[in-house]
Coordinates of C-alpha atoms and ligand atoms in Angstrom, one line a residue:
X20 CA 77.5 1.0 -33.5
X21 CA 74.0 3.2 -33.2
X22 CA 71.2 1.4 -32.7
X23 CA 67.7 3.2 -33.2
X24 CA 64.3 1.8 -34.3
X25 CA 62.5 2.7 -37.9
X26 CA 59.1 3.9 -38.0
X27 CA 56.6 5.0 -41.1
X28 CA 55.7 8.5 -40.0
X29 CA 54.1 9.3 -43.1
X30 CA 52.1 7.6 -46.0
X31 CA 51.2 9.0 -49.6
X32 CA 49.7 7.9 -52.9
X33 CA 48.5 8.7 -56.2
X34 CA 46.2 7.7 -58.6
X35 CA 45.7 8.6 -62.4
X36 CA 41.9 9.5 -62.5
X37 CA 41.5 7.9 -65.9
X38 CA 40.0 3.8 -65.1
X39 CA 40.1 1.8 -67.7
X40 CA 37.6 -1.3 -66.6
X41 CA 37.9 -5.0 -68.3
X42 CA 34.9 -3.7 -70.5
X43 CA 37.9 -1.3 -72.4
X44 CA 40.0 -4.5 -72.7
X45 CA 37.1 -6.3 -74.4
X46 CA 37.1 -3.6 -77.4
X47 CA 41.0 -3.5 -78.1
X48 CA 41.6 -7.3 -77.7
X49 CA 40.1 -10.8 -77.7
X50 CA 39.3 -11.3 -73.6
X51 CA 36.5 -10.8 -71.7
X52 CA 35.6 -9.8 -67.8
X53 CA 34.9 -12.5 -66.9
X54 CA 37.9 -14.4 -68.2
X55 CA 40.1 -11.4 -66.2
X56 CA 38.2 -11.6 -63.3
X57 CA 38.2 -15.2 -62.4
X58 CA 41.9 -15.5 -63.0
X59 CA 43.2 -12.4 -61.3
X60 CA 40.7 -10.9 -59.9
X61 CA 41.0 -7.6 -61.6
X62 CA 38.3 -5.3 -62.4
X63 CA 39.4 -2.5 -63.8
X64 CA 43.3 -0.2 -63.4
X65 CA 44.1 3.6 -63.5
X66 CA 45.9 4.7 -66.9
X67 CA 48.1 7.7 -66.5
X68 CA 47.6 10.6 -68.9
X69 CA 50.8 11.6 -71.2
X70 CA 52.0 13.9 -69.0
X71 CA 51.5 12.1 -65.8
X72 CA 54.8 10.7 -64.8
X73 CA 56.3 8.8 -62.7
X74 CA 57.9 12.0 -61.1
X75 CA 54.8 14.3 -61.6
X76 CA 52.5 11.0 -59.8
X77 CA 55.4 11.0 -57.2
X78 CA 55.6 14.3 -56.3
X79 CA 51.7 14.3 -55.6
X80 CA 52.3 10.8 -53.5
X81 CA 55.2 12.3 -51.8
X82 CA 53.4 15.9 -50.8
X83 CA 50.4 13.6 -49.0
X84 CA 53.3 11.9 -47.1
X85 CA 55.6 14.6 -45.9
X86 CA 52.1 16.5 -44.8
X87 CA 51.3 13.3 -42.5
X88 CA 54.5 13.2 -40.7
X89 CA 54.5 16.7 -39.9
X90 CA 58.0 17.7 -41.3
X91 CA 59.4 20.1 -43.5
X92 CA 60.6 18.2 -46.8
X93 CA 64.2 19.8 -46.0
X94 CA 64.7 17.3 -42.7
X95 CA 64.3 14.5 -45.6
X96 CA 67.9 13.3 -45.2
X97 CA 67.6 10.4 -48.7
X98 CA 64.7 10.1 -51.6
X99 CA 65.2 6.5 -52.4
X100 CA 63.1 5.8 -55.7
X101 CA 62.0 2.2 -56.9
X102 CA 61.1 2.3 -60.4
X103 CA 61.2 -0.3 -63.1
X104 CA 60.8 2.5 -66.2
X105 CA 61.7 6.0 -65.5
X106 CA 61.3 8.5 -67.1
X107 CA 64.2 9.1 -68.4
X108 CA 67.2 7.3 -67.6
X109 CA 69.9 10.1 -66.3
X110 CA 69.7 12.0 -64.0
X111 CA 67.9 9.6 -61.9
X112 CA 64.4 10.0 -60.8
X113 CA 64.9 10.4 -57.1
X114 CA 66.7 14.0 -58.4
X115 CA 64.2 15.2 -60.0
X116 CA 61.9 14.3 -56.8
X117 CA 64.2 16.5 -55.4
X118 CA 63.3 19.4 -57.2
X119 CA 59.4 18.8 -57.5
X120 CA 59.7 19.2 -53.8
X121 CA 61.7 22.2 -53.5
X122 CA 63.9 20.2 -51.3
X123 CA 66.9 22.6 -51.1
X124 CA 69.4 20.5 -48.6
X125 CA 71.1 18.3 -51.1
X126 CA 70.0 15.1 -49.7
X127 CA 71.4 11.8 -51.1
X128 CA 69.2 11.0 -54.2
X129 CA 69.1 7.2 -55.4
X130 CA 67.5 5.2 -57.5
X131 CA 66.6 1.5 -57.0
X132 CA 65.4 -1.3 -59.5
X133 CA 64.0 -4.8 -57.8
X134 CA 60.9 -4.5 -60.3
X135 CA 57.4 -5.1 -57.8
X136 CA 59.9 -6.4 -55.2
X137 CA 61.8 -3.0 -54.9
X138 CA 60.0 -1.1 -52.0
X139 CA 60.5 -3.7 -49.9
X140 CA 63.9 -3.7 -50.9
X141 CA 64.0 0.1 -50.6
X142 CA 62.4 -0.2 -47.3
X143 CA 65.2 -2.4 -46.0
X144 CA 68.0 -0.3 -47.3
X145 CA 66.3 2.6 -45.8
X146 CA 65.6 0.8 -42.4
X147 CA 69.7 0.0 -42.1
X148 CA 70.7 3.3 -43.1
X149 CA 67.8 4.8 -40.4
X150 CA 69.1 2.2 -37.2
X151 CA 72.7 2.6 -37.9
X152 CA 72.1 6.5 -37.3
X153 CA 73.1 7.5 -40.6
X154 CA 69.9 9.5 -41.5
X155 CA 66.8 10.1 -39.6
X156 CA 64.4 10.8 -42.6
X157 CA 64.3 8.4 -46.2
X158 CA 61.3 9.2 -48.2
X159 CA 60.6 5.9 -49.9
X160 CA 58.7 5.8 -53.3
X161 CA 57.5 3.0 -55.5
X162 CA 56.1 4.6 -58.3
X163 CA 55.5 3.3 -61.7
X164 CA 53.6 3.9 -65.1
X165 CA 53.0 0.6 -66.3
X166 CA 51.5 1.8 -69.1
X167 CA 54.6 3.0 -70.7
X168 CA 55.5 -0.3 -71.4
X169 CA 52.3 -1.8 -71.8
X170 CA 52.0 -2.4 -75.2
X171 CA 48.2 -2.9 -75.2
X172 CA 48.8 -5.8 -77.8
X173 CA 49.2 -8.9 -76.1
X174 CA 46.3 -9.9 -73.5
X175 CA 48.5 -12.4 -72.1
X176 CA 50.1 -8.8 -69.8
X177 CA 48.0 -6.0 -71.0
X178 CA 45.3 -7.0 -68.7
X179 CA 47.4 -7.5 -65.7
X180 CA 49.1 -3.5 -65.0
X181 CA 48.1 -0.5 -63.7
X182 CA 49.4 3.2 -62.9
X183 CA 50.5 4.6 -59.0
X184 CA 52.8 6.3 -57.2
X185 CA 52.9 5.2 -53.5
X186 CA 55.4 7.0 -50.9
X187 CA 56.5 6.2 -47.7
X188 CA 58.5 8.1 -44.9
X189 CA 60.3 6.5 -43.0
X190 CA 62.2 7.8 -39.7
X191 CA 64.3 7.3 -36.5
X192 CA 61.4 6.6 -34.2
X193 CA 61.6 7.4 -30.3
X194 CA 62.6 5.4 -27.4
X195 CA 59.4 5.3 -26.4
X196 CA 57.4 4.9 -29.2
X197 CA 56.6 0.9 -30.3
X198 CA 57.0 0.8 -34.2
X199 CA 59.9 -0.9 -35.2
X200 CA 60.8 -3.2 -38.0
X201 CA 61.2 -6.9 -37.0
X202 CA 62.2 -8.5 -39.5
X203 CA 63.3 -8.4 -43.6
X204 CA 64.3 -10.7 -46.0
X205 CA 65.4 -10.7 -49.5
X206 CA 66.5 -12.9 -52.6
X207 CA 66.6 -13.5 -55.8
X208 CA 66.1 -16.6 -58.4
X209 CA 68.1 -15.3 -61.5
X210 CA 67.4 -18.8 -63.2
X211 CA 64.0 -17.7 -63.8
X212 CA 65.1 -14.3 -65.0
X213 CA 64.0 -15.2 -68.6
X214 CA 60.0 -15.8 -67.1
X215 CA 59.4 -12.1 -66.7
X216 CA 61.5 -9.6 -69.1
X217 CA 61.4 -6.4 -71.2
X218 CA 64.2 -7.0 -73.7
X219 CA 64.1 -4.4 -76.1
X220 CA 65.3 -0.5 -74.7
X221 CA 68.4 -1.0 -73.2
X222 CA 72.0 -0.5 -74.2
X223 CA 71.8 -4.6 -75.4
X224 CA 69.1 -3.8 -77.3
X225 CA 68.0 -0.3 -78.4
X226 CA 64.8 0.6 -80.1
X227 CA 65.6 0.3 -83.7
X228 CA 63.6 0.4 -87.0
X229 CA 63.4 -3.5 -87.1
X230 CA 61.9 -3.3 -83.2
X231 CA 59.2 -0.8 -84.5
X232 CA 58.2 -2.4 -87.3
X233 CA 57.8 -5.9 -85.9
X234 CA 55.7 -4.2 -83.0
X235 CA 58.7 -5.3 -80.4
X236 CA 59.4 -2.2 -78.8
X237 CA 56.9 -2.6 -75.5
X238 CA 57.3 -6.3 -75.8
X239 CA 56.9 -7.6 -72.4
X240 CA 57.6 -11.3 -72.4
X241 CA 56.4 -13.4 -68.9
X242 CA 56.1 -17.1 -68.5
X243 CA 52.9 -16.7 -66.5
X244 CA 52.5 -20.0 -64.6
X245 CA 56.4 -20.0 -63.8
X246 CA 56.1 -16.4 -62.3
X247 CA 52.7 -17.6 -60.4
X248 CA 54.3 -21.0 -58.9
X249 CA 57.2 -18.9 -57.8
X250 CA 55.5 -16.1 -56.5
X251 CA 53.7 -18.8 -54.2
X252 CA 56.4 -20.4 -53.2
X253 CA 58.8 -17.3 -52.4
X254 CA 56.3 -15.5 -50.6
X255 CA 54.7 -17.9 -48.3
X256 CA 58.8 -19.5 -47.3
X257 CA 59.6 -15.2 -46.4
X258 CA 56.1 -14.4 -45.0
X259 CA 56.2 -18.0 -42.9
X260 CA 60.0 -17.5 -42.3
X261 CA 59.8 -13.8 -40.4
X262 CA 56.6 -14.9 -38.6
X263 CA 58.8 -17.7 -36.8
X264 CA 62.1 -16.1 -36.9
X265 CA 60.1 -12.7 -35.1
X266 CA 58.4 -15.1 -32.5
X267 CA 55.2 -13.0 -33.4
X268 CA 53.2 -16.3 -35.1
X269 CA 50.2 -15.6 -36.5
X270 CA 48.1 -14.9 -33.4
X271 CA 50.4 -11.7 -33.2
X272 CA 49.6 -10.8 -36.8
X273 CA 47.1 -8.2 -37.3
X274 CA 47.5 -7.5 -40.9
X275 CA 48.8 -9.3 -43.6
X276 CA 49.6 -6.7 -47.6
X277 CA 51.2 -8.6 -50.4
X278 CA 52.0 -7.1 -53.3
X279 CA 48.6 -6.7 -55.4
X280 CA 49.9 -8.9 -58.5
X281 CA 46.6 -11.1 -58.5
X282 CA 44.1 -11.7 -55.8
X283 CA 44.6 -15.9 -56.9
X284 CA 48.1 -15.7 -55.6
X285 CA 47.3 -13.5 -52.7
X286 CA 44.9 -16.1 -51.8
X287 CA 47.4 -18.9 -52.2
X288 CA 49.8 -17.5 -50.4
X289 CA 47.3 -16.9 -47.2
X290 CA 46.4 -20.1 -47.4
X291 CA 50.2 -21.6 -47.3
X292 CA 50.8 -19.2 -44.1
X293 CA 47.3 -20.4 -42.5
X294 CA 46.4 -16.5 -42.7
X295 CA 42.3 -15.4 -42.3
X296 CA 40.6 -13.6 -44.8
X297 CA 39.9 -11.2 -42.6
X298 CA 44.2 -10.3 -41.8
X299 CA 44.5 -9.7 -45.6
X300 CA 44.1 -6.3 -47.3
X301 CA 44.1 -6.4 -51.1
X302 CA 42.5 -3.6 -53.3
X303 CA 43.9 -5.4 -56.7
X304 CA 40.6 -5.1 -58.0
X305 CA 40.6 -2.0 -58.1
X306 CA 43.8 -0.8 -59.4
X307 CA 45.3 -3.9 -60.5
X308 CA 49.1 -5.0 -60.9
X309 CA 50.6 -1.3 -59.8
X310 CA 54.1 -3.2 -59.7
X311 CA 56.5 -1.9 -57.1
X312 CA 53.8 1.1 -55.7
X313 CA 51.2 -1.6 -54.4
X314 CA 52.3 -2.1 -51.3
X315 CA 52.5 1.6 -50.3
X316 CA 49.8 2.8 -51.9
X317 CA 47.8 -0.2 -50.0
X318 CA 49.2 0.8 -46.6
X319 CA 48.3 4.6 -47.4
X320 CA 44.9 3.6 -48.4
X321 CA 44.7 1.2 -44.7
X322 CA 46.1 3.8 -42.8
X323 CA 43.8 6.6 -44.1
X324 CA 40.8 4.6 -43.5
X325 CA 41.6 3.9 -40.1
X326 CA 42.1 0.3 -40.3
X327 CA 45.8 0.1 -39.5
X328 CA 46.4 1.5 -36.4
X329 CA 49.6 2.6 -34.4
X330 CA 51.1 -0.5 -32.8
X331 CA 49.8 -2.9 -35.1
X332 CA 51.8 -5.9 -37.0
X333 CA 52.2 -6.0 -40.7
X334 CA 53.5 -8.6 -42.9
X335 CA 54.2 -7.3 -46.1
X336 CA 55.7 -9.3 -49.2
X337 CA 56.5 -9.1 -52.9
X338 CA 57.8 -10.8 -55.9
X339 CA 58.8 -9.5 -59.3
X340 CA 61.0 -9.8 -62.3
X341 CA 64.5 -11.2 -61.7
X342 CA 62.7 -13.1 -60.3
X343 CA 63.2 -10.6 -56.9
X344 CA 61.6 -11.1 -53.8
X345 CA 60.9 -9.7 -50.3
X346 CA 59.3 -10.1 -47.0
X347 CA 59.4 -7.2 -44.3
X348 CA 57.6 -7.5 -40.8
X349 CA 57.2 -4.4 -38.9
X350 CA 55.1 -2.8 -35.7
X351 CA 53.2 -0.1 -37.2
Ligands
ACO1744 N1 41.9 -13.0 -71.9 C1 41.5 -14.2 -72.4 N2 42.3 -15.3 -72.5 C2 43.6 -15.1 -72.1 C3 44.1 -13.9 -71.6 C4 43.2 -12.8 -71.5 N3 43.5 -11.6 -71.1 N4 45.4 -14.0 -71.3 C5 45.7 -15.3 -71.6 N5 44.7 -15.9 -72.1 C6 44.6 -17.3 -72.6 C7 45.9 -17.8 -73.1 O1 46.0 -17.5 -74.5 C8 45.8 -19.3 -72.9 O2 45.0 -19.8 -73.9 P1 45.3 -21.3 -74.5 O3 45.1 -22.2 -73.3 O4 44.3 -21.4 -75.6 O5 46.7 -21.2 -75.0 C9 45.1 -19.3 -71.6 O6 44.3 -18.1 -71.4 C10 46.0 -19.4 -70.4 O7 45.4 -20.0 -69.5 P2 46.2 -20.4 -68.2 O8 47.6 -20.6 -68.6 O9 45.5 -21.5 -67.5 O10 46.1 -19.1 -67.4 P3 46.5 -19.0 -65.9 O11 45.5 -19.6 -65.0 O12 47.9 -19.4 -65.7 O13 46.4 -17.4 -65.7 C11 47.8 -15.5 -65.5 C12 47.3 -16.6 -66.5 C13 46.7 -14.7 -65.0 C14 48.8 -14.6 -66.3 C15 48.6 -16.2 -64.3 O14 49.5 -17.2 -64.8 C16 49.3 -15.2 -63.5 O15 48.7 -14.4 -62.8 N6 50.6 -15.3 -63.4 C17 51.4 -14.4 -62.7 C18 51.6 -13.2 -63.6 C19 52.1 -12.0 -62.8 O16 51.7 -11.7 -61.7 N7 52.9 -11.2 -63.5 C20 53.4 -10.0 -63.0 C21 54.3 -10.3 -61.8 S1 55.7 -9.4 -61.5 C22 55.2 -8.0 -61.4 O17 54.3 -7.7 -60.6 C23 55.8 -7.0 -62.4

């Protein structure tokens, strides 16, 4: 069997200009800044405009990423798309990614679910496909508006989400070259499933008259201390687990990007793993919880500044409904 190594040789994002600070939330609901801050360290989030979607936000994230690698968007041999609310459900999102790009080649076009978990699950599915020399080019996206399904209503999740569109691409890297991944992990507690849910829009439950009138339709339901404790938990056992299992430890760490859910459990988990401030990259005050397009918009955002660099170590881990999660190491 093939063996090759899987680099990031491009990194995209996009943003909704429209930011809608804590001071907004104050005038639609009973909370406060301060209230927000302290317990998740939020600030303010991007709100997409109507006809910003998750394809149209894509597309955008996508463009800045095939630009950085240097290829032409018909080498893309796979558009594997995390998203937790498409736009629509058939044909899937990754097809119509397709088309935005004028990608011509008839690549393989999938969609993926894992909720804020997913582009780390996207990234290992695109990582086995890439060193068992199936494809040499996956553009990854985790891309999401929240705001769909935010039903602005109840403060206990309203406050928390955000709009973005990250996008990765990920390729067969050269001999030479150092990046690599080192090591993923993945699971999934389905006992807790009930802790974070969207019941109402499926084919179990379809938006009816009774939904509308009792306000139901966007109703997001989450357990929030259950989802906290586990997120923890989950994420400091993975990020511990693929530091040891990698023999890299956390001397050989240089940067540590968990999903940006809420800078108290980003802390927590750093502080389980022993990790410094100064290894941690968070922007969750800025954008908030962007669900699955966090952790590539982050490494876009880290990469354009100059901060990561080729060569260096990553750590990157999420959580999200199911309740999903994932850890992936790699050498940048
Ligand atoms: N403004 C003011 N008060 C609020 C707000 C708000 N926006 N939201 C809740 N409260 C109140 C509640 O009504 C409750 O009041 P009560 O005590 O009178 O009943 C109180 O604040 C809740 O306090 P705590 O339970 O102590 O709040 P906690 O410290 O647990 O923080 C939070 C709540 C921020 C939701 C936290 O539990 C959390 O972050 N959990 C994880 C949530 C998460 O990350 N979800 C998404 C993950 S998956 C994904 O990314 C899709």
């Amino acid at each position: 069997m093939a063996s090759f190594k899987t680099k990031i040789s491009g990194t995209g994002k996009y943003h909704p200009t429209k930011v809608m600070t804590n001071f907004d939330f104050e005038k639609l609901m009973d909370t406060n800044d301060q209230w927000i801050t302290e317990r998740t360290g939020i600030k303010e989030r991007r709100i997409a405009k109507p006809e910003e979607t998750t394809v149209s936000m894509s597309t955008a994230a996508a463009k800045m990423a095939i630009t950085e690698a240097g290829i032409d968007p018909n080498e893309i041999d796979m558009i594997l798309f995390q998203v937790t609310m498409p736009d629509q459900f058939f044909p899937n999102s990754a097809s119509f990614l397709q088309e935005a790009l004028g990608i011509t080649n008839k690549c393989a076009c999938l969609d993926i679910n894992a909720a804020c978990s997913g582009y780390l699950y996207g990234f290992t599915i695109a990582d086995s496909l890439i060193k068992n020399g199936i494809y040499k080019n996956i553009l990854l996206i985790g891309a999401e508006k929240t705001s769909a399904f935010n039903g602005f209503k109840d403060r206990n999740t309203a406050v928390l989400f955000g709009d973005a569109a990250g996008a990765t691409l990920l390729s067969r890297a050269e001999r030479s070259e150092s990046s690599e991944v080192l090591g993923t992990i993945l699971g999934s507690d389905s006992s807790k499933k009930d802790s974070l849910a969207m019941p109402n829009g499926g084919a179990a439950s379809p938006i009816t008259k009774e939904i509308i009138e009792r306000g139901e339709e966007k109703l997001v339901v989450m357990n929030g201390q259950v989802v906290f404790k586990t997120a923890v938990k989950t994420m400091a056992q993975y990020s511990a687990e693929l530091l040891e299992k990698s023999g890299l430890g956390l001397d050989g760490l240089d940067w540590f990007i968990p999903h940006q859910a809420n800078l108290r459990i980003i802390e927590a988990v750093a502080q389980m793993v022993n990790c410094p401030a100064n290894k941690i990259i968070s922007n969750v005050d800025k954008y908030a919880n962007t669900s699955s397009a966090s952790i590539p918009v982050t490494i876009n955002e880290a990469v354009a500044s100059g901060k990561i660099k080729r060569g260096d170590t990553i750590l990157m881990t999420a959580f999200g409904a199911g309740l999903t999660s994932a850890g992936v190491l790699i050498r940048y």
